């Protein structure tokens, strides 16, 4: 009986050890989950901070672009419209004077007509720069062709185009973004690249729209190019992000640059 | 001896207090919170009944069956609202059917410690808690303290509850029984503390 009791009581430490092991095991699992969760939350936080940072940069770039555009418009209005209208106003007030001869009045009149014509032409050009009417009336391909014709007319470089884009496959606002991207790329090539040829293609299929732009100009280091605000690459990336397209930019010093923009429709 | 009894009574009172705390925001709260509050009230009720029965020296072993079955049902419902998985109902149904068959074919398990029943139900709850931990990795999760308590207490006490029949049949002095029970009391105390921390940190003032 005594022996039996001693044997039976031995079970108690075994049970207690078992319970202790279970406690240890559960504590280890809890610790594992706690640490994993902490790590995951931290990673997500870092990701979110990066995203916010990127959005801030995008916003800043778009604000800068907007300001530059306003400045340009103000300059255009001041140089091409206001100053010339001043002359018109001056001439018109001269016509009103009493002691003016008919010949002088006629000369002033034709001067007024001449200046008004240039003002009209300027205002048309400014409006055209702001939003090319061909984009609205004839579609993206026509607007891009017109843009390329204008560039070629300046004889700075040759432009090879290839368009197989189904009009209005993208909404109007997205087409405008693509147009602006091409405009910005051509501006860069004109300003910095010293290129001889530029090739531009725009293709659309059932599900994708693909824009390809390439020049054989000076090129640039990608890392420094992206930081350089003058290149407007931030603006291009912004616009691509707005329409949900993927941009791949390639460039090397003295080896030109190329840009591929792919927009998935669905 | 006296200290252990005092600690036992303290635990009963603590369970009632925690249930009262959780009841404060009952009407303004979400479904999971409501179910968990009901569970705490149920546990507190069982504690009160245990004290009453032992006061009148009545056999209170059958209450143990109500305790673990009720606990299983409340916890299944609680984790159903947290995990939002329909299979929880199926699993609960299967386990309940198993228990029903066990009680039909072996009615004596109702007046003993039903160690198979308690082990299975607690294991299932531990699985829910583990799944909820996994779910909580990918984002914000409520009831993490409660989940920690559930996981910790239910996994650690499985062995204690499974050994209850064995311990009660051993020819041991009553003191040894109480000392073994003390281990479970400490685990239960930790569980209650975690439940209280959850309420204090997340549900004290806020609308849920």
Short mmCIF file of C-alpha atoms in Angstrom, two decimals:
data_model
loop_
_atom_site.label_atom_id
_atom_site.label_comp_id
_atom_site.label_asym_id
_atom_site.label_seq_id
_atom_site.Cartn_x
_atom_site.Cartn_y
_atom_site.Cartn_z
CA UNK A 1 0.00 0.00 0.00
CA UNK A 2 2.84 2.34 0.97
CA UNK A 3 4.70 1.45 -2.25
CA UNK A 4 1.58 1.94 -4.34
CA UNK A 5 1.05 5.38 -2.85
CA UNK A 6 4.68 6.35 -3.50
CA UNK A 7 4.34 5.23 -7.14
CA UNK A 8 1.08 7.03 -7.61
CA UNK A 9 2.46 10.24 -6.17
CA UNK A 10 5.27 10.11 -8.75
CA UNK A 11 2.67 10.82 -11.40
CA UNK A 12 2.14 14.29 -9.95
CA UNK A 13 5.63 15.63 -10.88
CA UNK A 14 5.23 14.14 -14.36
CA UNK A 15 1.94 15.99 -14.81
CA UNK A 16 3.48 19.17 -13.46
CA UNK A 17 6.47 18.86 -15.81
CA UNK A 18 4.07 18.25 -18.69
CA UNK A 19 2.11 21.38 -17.79
CA UNK A 20 5.35 23.38 -17.53
CA UNK A 21 6.40 22.16 -20.97
CA UNK A 22 3.02 23.15 -22.41
CA UNK A 23 3.39 26.58 -20.79
CA UNK A 24 6.85 26.96 -22.32
CA UNK A 25 5.61 25.83 -25.71
CA UNK A 26 2.66 28.21 -25.72
CA UNK A 27 4.89 31.07 -24.53
CA UNK A 28 7.33 30.33 -27.37
CA UNK A 29 4.53 30.31 -29.96
CA UNK A 30 3.07 33.53 -28.55
CA UNK A 31 6.52 35.17 -28.65
CA UNK A 32 7.05 33.98 -32.20
CA UNK A 33 3.75 35.50 -33.34
CA UNK A 34 4.35 38.68 -31.39
CA UNK A 35 7.81 39.22 -32.93
CA UNK A 36 6.65 38.29 -36.44
CA UNK A 37 3.72 40.65 -36.16
CA UNK A 38 5.98 43.44 -34.94
CA UNK A 39 8.34 42.90 -37.85
CA UNK A 40 5.55 42.76 -40.41
CA UNK A 41 3.90 45.89 -39.02
CA UNK A 42 7.25 47.69 -39.12
CA UNK A 43 7.86 46.67 -42.74
CA UNK A 44 4.36 47.80 -43.71
CA UNK A 45 4.94 51.09 -41.93
CA UNK A 46 8.17 51.62 -43.85
CA UNK A 47 6.38 50.81 -47.09
CA UNK A 48 3.60 53.27 -46.26
CA UNK A 49 6.15 55.98 -45.39
CA UNK A 50 7.92 55.42 -48.70
CA UNK A 51 4.63 55.61 -50.54
CA UNK A 52 3.70 58.86 -48.81
CA UNK A 53 7.16 60.23 -49.60
CA UNK A 54 6.71 59.30 -53.24
CA UNK A 55 3.29 60.90 -53.35
CA UNK A 56 4.70 64.06 -51.80
CA UNK A 57 7.42 64.17 -54.43
CA UNK A 58 4.84 63.64 -57.15
CA UNK A 59 2.72 66.45 -55.77
CA UNK A 60 5.71 68.74 -55.53
CA UNK A 61 6.73 67.99 -59.11
CA UNK A 62 3.24 68.61 -60.39
CA UNK A 63 3.09 71.90 -58.48
CA UNK A 64 6.45 72.94 -59.92
CA UNK A 65 5.31 72.00 -63.41
CA UNK A 66 2.11 73.94 -62.90
CA UNK A 67 4.05 77.00 -61.72
CA UNK A 68 6.47 76.77 -64.67
CA UNK A 69 3.52 76.50 -67.05
CA UNK A 70 1.82 79.53 -65.48
CA UNK A 71 5.04 81.49 -65.75
CA UNK A 72 5.35 80.58 -69.42
CA UNK A 73 1.75 81.54 -70.15
CA UNK A 74 2.18 84.83 -68.27
CA UNK A 75 5.34 85.53 -70.26
CA UNK A 76 3.62 84.72 -73.55
CA UNK A 77 0.61 86.87 -72.67
CA UNK A 78 2.86 89.73 -71.63
CA UNK A 79 5.25 89.57 -74.58
CA UNK A 80 2.92 88.67 -77.39
CA UNK A 81 -0.43 90.10 -76.41
CA UNK A 82 -0.25 92.86 -73.78
CA UNK A 83 2.67 94.76 -75.25
CA UNK A 84 1.19 94.66 -78.75
CA UNK A 85 -2.26 95.64 -77.52
CA UNK A 86 -0.56 98.60 -75.84
CA UNK A 87 0.73 99.71 -79.21
CA UNK A 88 -2.76 99.23 -80.69
CA UNK A 89 -4.24 101.31 -77.92
CA UNK A 90 -1.61 104.02 -78.44
CA UNK A 91 -2.23 104.10 -82.19
CA UNK A 92 -5.98 104.14 -81.68
CA UNK A 93 -5.71 107.14 -79.36
CA UNK A 94 -3.54 108.87 -81.98
CA UNK A 95 -6.28 108.33 -84.58
CA UNK A 96 -8.74 110.07 -82.27
CA UNK A 97 -6.65 113.27 -82.23
CA UNK A 98 -8.16 116.20 -84.18
CA UNK A 99 -5.16 117.55 -86.05
CA UNK A 100 -4.30 114.25 -87.75
CA UNK A 101 -4.23 114.02 -91.56
CA UNK A 102 -6.08 111.35 -93.55
CA UNK A 103 -2.81 109.74 -94.70
CA UNK A 104 -1.55 109.56 -91.16
CA UNK A 105 -4.86 108.10 -90.02
CA UNK A 106 -4.72 105.51 -92.79
CA UNK A 107 -1.14 104.62 -91.89
CA UNK A 108 -2.10 104.25 -88.23
CA UNK A 109 -5.16 102.21 -89.25
CA UNK A 110 -3.10 99.77 -91.31
CA UNK A 111 -0.55 99.53 -88.48
CA UNK A 112 -3.40 98.69 -86.10
CA UNK A 113 -4.69 96.03 -88.50
CA UNK A 114 -1.19 94.61 -88.87
CA UNK A 115 -0.55 94.43 -85.13
CA UNK A 116 -4.04 93.06 -84.44
CA UNK A 117 -3.33 90.28 -86.94
CA UNK A 118 -0.11 89.32 -85.14
CA UNK A 119 -1.92 89.51 -81.77
CA UNK A 120 -4.60 87.21 -83.13
CA UNK A 121 -1.94 84.86 -84.44
CA UNK A 122 -0.17 84.94 -81.05
CA UNK A 123 -3.35 84.27 -79.10
CA UNK A 124 -4.13 81.38 -81.43
CA UNK A 125 -0.63 79.98 -80.86
CA UNK A 126 -0.88 80.35 -77.08
CA UNK A 127 -4.26 78.60 -77.09
CA UNK A 128 -2.83 75.92 -79.36
CA UNK A 129 0.09 75.37 -77.00
CA UNK A 130 -2.28 75.06 -74.06
CA UNK A 131 -4.49 72.51 -75.73
CA UNK A 132 -3.95 71.55 -79.36
CA UNK A 133 -7.37 71.68 -81.08
CA UNK A 134 -6.41 68.78 -83.32
CA UNK A 135 -6.35 66.51 -80.25
CA UNK A 136 -9.94 67.33 -79.52
CA UNK A 137 -11.14 67.40 -83.12
CA UNK A 138 -9.17 64.67 -84.86
CA UNK A 139 -7.78 62.50 -82.08
CA UNK A 140 -4.44 61.57 -80.54
CA UNK A 141 -2.72 60.27 -83.69
CA UNK A 142 -3.52 63.46 -85.60
CA UNK A 143 -2.28 65.62 -82.70
CA UNK A 144 0.96 63.64 -82.46
CA UNK A 145 1.46 63.81 -86.23
CA UNK A 146 0.94 67.56 -86.11
CA UNK A 147 3.42 67.84 -83.25
CA UNK A 148 6.01 65.83 -85.15
CA UNK A 149 5.43 67.91 -88.30
CA UNK A 150 6.04 71.07 -86.32
CA UNK A 151 9.26 69.68 -84.89
CA UNK A 152 10.46 68.47 -88.29
CA UNK A 153 9.67 71.87 -89.75
CA UNK A 154 12.22 73.35 -87.38
CA UNK A 155 14.80 71.04 -89.07
CA UNK A 156 16.47 70.16 -85.81
CA UNK A 157 16.12 66.41 -86.31
CA UNK A 158 14.21 63.85 -88.31
CA UNK A 159 11.19 62.18 -86.80
CA UNK A 160 10.15 58.65 -87.78
CA UNK A 161 6.63 57.83 -86.74
CA UNK A 162 4.56 54.71 -86.69
CA UNK A 163 1.00 54.87 -85.46
CA UNK A 164 -1.49 52.04 -85.24
CA UNK A 165 -3.65 53.43 -82.51
CA UNK A 166 -7.37 52.91 -82.45
CA UNK A 167 -8.81 56.33 -81.63
CA UNK A 168 -10.59 56.76 -78.32
CA UNK A 169 -9.57 53.34 -77.09
CA UNK A 170 -8.45 55.38 -74.08
CA UNK A 171 -10.55 58.12 -72.48
CA UNK A 172 -9.89 61.69 -73.64
CA UNK A 173 -8.13 62.76 -70.45
CA UNK A 174 -5.71 59.82 -70.68
CA UNK A 175 -4.99 60.63 -74.34
CA UNK A 176 -4.14 64.17 -73.27
CA UNK A 177 -1.65 62.79 -70.72
CA UNK A 178 0.02 60.67 -73.41
CA UNK A 179 0.17 63.69 -75.69
CA UNK A 180 1.76 65.77 -72.93
CA UNK A 181 4.30 63.03 -72.24
CA UNK A 182 5.35 63.01 -75.91
CA UNK A 183 5.41 66.82 -75.89
CA UNK A 184 7.71 66.76 -72.84
CA UNK A 185 9.98 64.13 -74.43
CA UNK A 186 10.29 66.14 -77.63
CA UNK A 187 10.99 69.28 -75.59
CA UNK A 188 13.80 67.44 -73.81
CA UNK A 189 15.25 66.22 -77.08
CA UNK A 190 15.09 69.74 -78.54
CA UNK A 191 16.61 71.37 -75.48
CA UNK A 192 19.29 68.93 -74.37
CA UNK A 193 19.79 65.98 -76.63
CA UNK A 194 21.27 67.37 -79.86
CA UNK A 195 19.77 64.36 -81.60
CA UNK A 196 19.69 63.56 -85.31
CA UNK A 197 16.76 61.20 -85.38
CA UNK A 198 13.80 60.51 -83.18
CA UNK A 199 11.45 57.58 -83.54
CA UNK A 200 7.97 57.60 -82.08
CA UNK A 201 5.43 54.83 -82.20
CA UNK A 202 2.03 54.41 -80.65
CA UNK A 203 0.29 51.06 -80.89
CA UNK A 204 -2.87 49.73 -79.39
CA UNK A 205 -4.19 46.23 -79.07
CA UNK A 206 -7.34 44.92 -77.43
CA UNK A 207 -5.84 45.22 -73.95
CA UNK A 208 -2.76 47.43 -74.15
CA UNK A 209 -1.57 50.75 -75.43
CA UNK A 210 2.17 50.96 -76.06
CA UNK A 211 4.09 54.19 -76.61
CA UNK A 212 7.72 54.01 -77.67
CA UNK A 213 10.00 57.04 -77.95
CA UNK A 214 13.69 56.96 -78.81
CA UNK A 215 16.28 59.58 -79.69
CA UNK A 216 19.96 59.19 -80.61
CA UNK A 217 21.09 62.27 -78.73
CA UNK A 218 23.40 62.92 -75.80
CA UNK A 219 21.58 60.76 -73.31
CA UNK A 220 22.14 61.08 -69.60
CA UNK A 221 22.88 59.10 -66.46
CA UNK A 222 19.56 57.71 -65.29
CA UNK A 223 20.21 58.44 -61.63
CA UNK A 224 21.14 62.09 -62.17
CA UNK A 225 18.55 62.51 -64.93
CA UNK A 226 15.73 61.55 -62.65
CA UNK A 227 16.85 64.12 -60.09
CA UNK A 228 17.23 66.89 -62.66
CA UNK A 229 14.00 68.85 -62.50
CA UNK A 230 14.62 70.52 -65.89
CA UNK A 231 14.21 67.24 -67.73
CA UNK A 232 10.64 66.97 -66.53
CA UNK A 233 10.99 63.24 -66.00
CA UNK A 234 9.09 63.61 -62.74
CA UNK A 235 6.21 65.11 -64.67
CA UNK A 236 6.29 62.21 -67.12
CA UNK A 237 6.25 59.70 -64.27
CA UNK A 238 3.40 61.59 -62.62
CA UNK A 239 1.29 61.51 -65.72
CA UNK A 240 2.05 57.83 -66.26
CA UNK A 241 1.07 57.13 -62.65
CA UNK A 242 -2.17 59.08 -63.06
CA UNK A 243 -3.24 57.00 -66.07
CA UNK A 244 -1.96 53.82 -64.40
CA UNK A 245 0.70 53.07 -67.00
CA UNK A 246 4.10 51.49 -66.54
CA UNK A 247 7.10 53.50 -67.72
CA UNK A 248 10.52 52.10 -68.57
CA UNK A 249 13.22 54.64 -69.21
CA UNK A 250 16.62 53.74 -70.59
CA UNK A 251 19.51 56.07 -71.22
CA UNK A 252 23.28 56.27 -71.17
CA UNK A 253 25.53 59.24 -71.75
CA UNK A 254 26.24 59.62 -75.52
CA UNK A 255 23.88 56.77 -76.30
CA UNK A 256 20.52 58.50 -76.55
CA UNK A 257 17.47 57.64 -74.56
CA UNK A 258 14.39 55.54 -74.98
CA UNK A 259 11.10 55.41 -73.16
CA UNK A 260 8.46 52.73 -73.21
CA UNK A 261 5.05 53.34 -71.76
CA UNK A 262 2.63 50.47 -71.46
CA UNK A 263 -0.93 51.01 -70.38
CA UNK A 264 -3.01 47.94 -69.60
CA UNK A 265 -6.61 48.67 -70.41
CA UNK A 266 -8.24 46.27 -67.98
CA UNK B 1 -3.92 25.81 2.82
CA UNK B 2 -5.93 28.84 3.89
CA UNK B 3 -3.99 31.00 1.43
CA UNK B 4 -4.86 28.68 -1.44
CA UNK B 5 -8.53 28.83 -0.50
CA UNK B 6 -8.38 32.61 -0.31
CA UNK B 7 -6.69 32.68 -3.73
CA UNK B 8 -9.43 30.40 -5.09
CA UNK B 9 -12.13 32.72 -3.77
CA UNK B 10 -10.23 35.70 -5.12
CA UNK B 11 -10.24 34.08 -8.58
CA UNK B 12 -14.02 33.56 -8.41
CA UNK B 13 -14.50 37.20 -7.47
CA UNK B 14 -12.02 38.32 -10.18
CA UNK B 15 -13.98 36.35 -12.81
CA UNK B 16 -17.18 38.12 -11.69
CA UNK B 17 -15.49 41.54 -11.71
CA UNK B 18 -14.09 41.04 -15.23
CA UNK B 19 -17.56 39.96 -16.42
CA UNK B 20 -19.02 43.14 -14.90
CA UNK B 21 -16.38 45.31 -16.59
CA UNK B 22 -17.15 43.76 -19.96
CA UNK B 23 -20.89 44.22 -19.41
CA UNK B 24 -20.49 48.00 -19.06
CA UNK B 25 -20.10 48.63 -22.81
CA UNK B 26 -22.26 45.68 -23.84
CA UNK B 27 -24.97 47.58 -25.72
CA UNK B 28 -22.56 49.80 -27.67
CA UNK B 29 -20.35 46.97 -28.79
CA UNK B 30 -19.77 44.62 -31.73
CA UNK B 31 -20.91 41.02 -32.01
CA UNK B 32 -17.57 39.42 -31.02
CA UNK B 33 -17.41 41.62 -27.91
CA UNK B 34 -20.98 40.74 -26.99
CA UNK B 35 -20.33 37.02 -27.33
CA UNK B 36 -17.17 37.29 -25.27
CA UNK B 37 -19.02 39.25 -22.57
CA UNK B 38 -21.69 36.54 -22.49
CA UNK B 39 -18.94 33.95 -22.16
CA UNK B 40 -17.47 35.81 -19.17
CA UNK B 41 -20.91 36.13 -17.55
CA UNK B 42 -21.44 32.41 -18.12
CA UNK B 43 -18.07 31.57 -16.54
CA UNK B 44 -18.82 33.88 -13.60
CA UNK B 45 -22.21 32.13 -13.19
CA UNK B 46 -20.52 28.74 -13.10
CA UNK B 47 -18.04 30.05 -10.50
CA UNK B 48 -20.91 31.28 -8.30
CA UNK B 49 -22.71 27.93 -8.63
CA UNK B 50 -19.49 26.08 -7.76
CA UNK B 51 -19.13 28.12 -4.58
CA UNK B 52 -22.82 27.63 -3.68
CA UNK B 53 -22.65 23.86 -4.26
CA UNK B 54 -19.44 23.45 -2.28
CA UNK B 55 -20.95 25.57 0.52
CA UNK B 56 -23.82 23.10 0.82
CA UNK B 57 -21.33 20.20 0.40
CA UNK B 58 -23.22 19.04 -2.72
CA UNK B 59 -21.51 17.22 -5.59
CA UNK B 60 -20.73 19.87 -8.20
CA UNK B 61 -18.89 17.69 -10.72
CA UNK B 62 -21.73 17.83 -13.30
CA UNK B 63 -21.15 21.62 -13.49
CA UNK B 64 -17.78 20.85 -15.09
CA UNK B 65 -19.61 19.44 -18.14
CA UNK B 66 -21.74 22.58 -18.47
CA UNK B 67 -18.56 24.62 -18.04
CA UNK B 68 -16.57 23.15 -20.89
CA UNK B 69 -19.50 22.67 -23.27
CA UNK B 70 -20.73 26.24 -22.71
CA UNK B 71 -17.19 27.50 -23.02
CA UNK B 72 -16.75 25.64 -26.31
CA UNK B 73 -19.99 27.04 -27.76
CA UNK B 74 -19.26 30.63 -26.73
CA UNK B 75 -15.67 30.44 -27.94
CA UNK B 76 -16.73 28.93 -31.27
CA UNK B 77 -19.19 31.78 -31.77
CA UNK B 78 -16.56 34.32 -30.66
CA UNK B 79 -13.99 33.01 -33.14
CA UNK B 80 -16.64 32.70 -35.83
CA UNK B 81 -17.14 36.49 -35.61
CA UNK B 82 -13.36 37.07 -35.57
CA UNK B 83 -12.33 34.60 -38.27
CA UNK B 84 -15.55 34.74 -40.33
CA UNK B 85 -15.21 31.14 -41.47
CA UNK B 86 -18.28 29.00 -42.02
CA UNK B 87 -16.45 25.74 -41.36
CA UNK B 88 -16.30 26.72 -37.66
CA UNK B 89 -20.01 25.90 -37.45
CA UNK B 90 -19.48 22.53 -39.11
CA UNK B 91 -16.63 21.69 -36.74
CA UNK B 92 -18.69 22.82 -33.74
CA UNK B 93 -21.55 20.63 -34.95
CA UNK B 94 -19.31 17.60 -35.35
CA UNK B 95 -17.77 18.04 -31.87
CA UNK B 96 -21.19 18.55 -30.27
CA UNK B 97 -22.52 15.46 -32.02
CA UNK B 98 -19.52 13.49 -30.74
CA UNK B 99 -20.17 14.72 -27.18
CA UNK B 100 -23.86 13.84 -27.47
CA UNK B 101 -22.99 10.31 -28.59
CA UNK B 102 -20.49 10.04 -25.74
CA UNK B 103 -23.13 11.05 -23.16
CA UNK B 104 -25.69 8.66 -24.68
CA UNK B 105 -23.37 5.66 -24.73
CA UNK B 106 -21.54 6.47 -21.51
CA UNK B 107 -23.88 8.43 -19.21
CA UNK B 108 -21.35 8.17 -16.38
CA UNK B 109 -19.12 10.70 -18.13
CA UNK B 110 -21.66 13.33 -17.06
CA UNK B 111 -20.95 12.78 -13.39
CA UNK B 112 -17.19 12.42 -13.84
CA UNK B 113 -14.57 14.69 -15.30
CA UNK B 114 -15.16 14.20 -19.02
CA UNK B 115 -11.49 14.33 -19.96
CA UNK B 116 -11.97 13.39 -23.64
CA UNK B 117 -14.62 16.07 -24.06
CA UNK B 118 -12.61 18.76 -22.36
CA UNK B 119 -9.40 17.87 -24.23
CA UNK B 120 -11.07 17.91 -27.64
CA UNK B 121 -13.02 21.14 -27.07
CA UNK B 122 -9.98 22.94 -25.66
CA UNK B 123 -7.78 21.72 -28.52
CA UNK B 124 -10.29 23.03 -31.07
CA UNK B 125 -10.34 26.42 -29.31
CA UNK B 126 -6.52 26.45 -29.35
CA UNK B 127 -6.64 25.85 -33.13
CA UNK B 128 -9.02 28.83 -33.51
CA UNK B 129 -6.67 30.99 -31.44
CA UNK B 130 -3.70 29.89 -33.52
CA UNK B 131 -5.56 30.70 -36.75
CA UNK B 132 -6.50 34.08 -35.37
CA UNK B 133 -2.85 34.75 -34.54
CA UNK B 134 -2.00 33.90 -38.12
CA UNK B 135 -4.74 36.23 -39.36
CA UNK B 136 -3.47 39.01 -37.11
CA UNK B 137 -0.06 38.94 -38.80
CA UNK B 138 -1.37 40.63 -41.90
CA UNK B 139 -2.98 43.62 -40.27
CA UNK B 140 -4.73 45.25 -37.40
CA UNK B 141 -6.52 42.80 -35.16
CA UNK B 142 -8.81 43.25 -32.18
CA UNK B 143 -8.81 41.01 -29.09
CA UNK B 144 -5.10 40.17 -29.35
CA UNK B 145 -4.68 40.11 -25.56
CA UNK B 146 -7.74 37.91 -25.20
CA UNK B 147 -6.44 35.67 -27.97
CA UNK B 148 -3.07 35.43 -26.21
CA UNK B 149 -4.87 34.52 -22.97
CA UNK B 150 -7.06 31.94 -24.68
CA UNK B 151 -4.11 30.35 -26.45
CA UNK B 152 -1.92 30.35 -23.35
CA UNK B 153 -4.53 29.13 -20.87
CA UNK B 154 -6.28 26.57 -23.06
CA UNK B 155 -3.11 24.92 -24.30
CA UNK B 156 -1.47 24.85 -20.85
CA UNK B 157 -4.49 23.59 -18.97
CA UNK B 158 -5.32 20.72 -21.36
CA UNK B 159 -2.97 18.39 -19.50
CA UNK B 160 -4.29 19.50 -16.11
CA UNK B 161 -7.92 18.85 -17.07
CA UNK B 162 -7.00 15.56 -18.78
CA UNK B 163 -5.32 14.38 -15.59
CA UNK B 164 -8.21 15.38 -13.30
CA UNK B 165 -9.78 11.90 -13.15
CA UNK B 166 -6.43 10.33 -12.47
CA UNK B 167 -5.52 12.84 -9.76
CA UNK B 168 -8.89 12.48 -8.04
CA UNK B 169 -8.49 8.69 -7.88
CA UNK B 170 -5.00 8.84 -6.38
CA UNK B 171 -4.76 8.16 -2.67
CA UNK B 172 -3.33 11.54 -1.93
CA UNK B 173 -3.73 13.93 0.96
CA UNK B 174 -6.17 16.77 0.22
CA UNK B 175 -3.32 19.30 0.41
CA UNK B 176 -1.57 17.73 -2.60
CA UNK B 177 -4.83 18.07 -4.58
CA UNK B 178 -4.95 21.74 -3.74
CA UNK B 179 -1.28 22.27 -4.64
CA UNK B 180 -1.77 20.67 -8.06
CA UNK B 181 -4.88 22.79 -8.50
CA UNK B 182 -2.78 25.84 -7.69
CA UNK B 183 -0.93 25.47 -11.02
CA UNK B 184 -4.22 25.73 -12.86
CA UNK B 185 -5.24 28.63 -10.62
CA UNK B 186 -2.14 30.57 -11.66
CA UNK B 187 -2.80 29.86 -15.34
CA UNK B 188 -6.40 30.95 -14.90
CA UNK B 189 -5.25 34.08 -13.10
CA UNK B 190 -2.96 34.96 -16.05
CA UNK B 191 -5.90 34.40 -18.39
CA UNK B 192 -8.11 36.76 -16.37
CA UNK B 193 -5.35 39.37 -16.22
CA UNK B 194 -4.98 39.31 -20.01
CA UNK B 195 -8.75 39.61 -20.43
CA UNK B 196 -8.71 42.58 -18.05
CA UNK B 197 -5.80 44.22 -19.95
CA UNK B 198 -7.76 43.85 -23.20
CA UNK B 199 -10.75 45.61 -21.67
CA UNK B 200 -8.60 48.29 -20.00
CA UNK B 201 -6.58 49.10 -23.10
CA UNK B 202 -9.13 48.78 -25.88
CA UNK B 203 -12.68 48.83 -24.61
CA UNK B 204 -12.70 50.96 -21.47
CA UNK B 205 -14.07 54.13 -23.06
CA UNK B 206 -14.30 53.49 -26.73
CA UNK B 207 -17.29 52.50 -28.76
CA UNK B 208 -16.52 49.22 -30.42
#
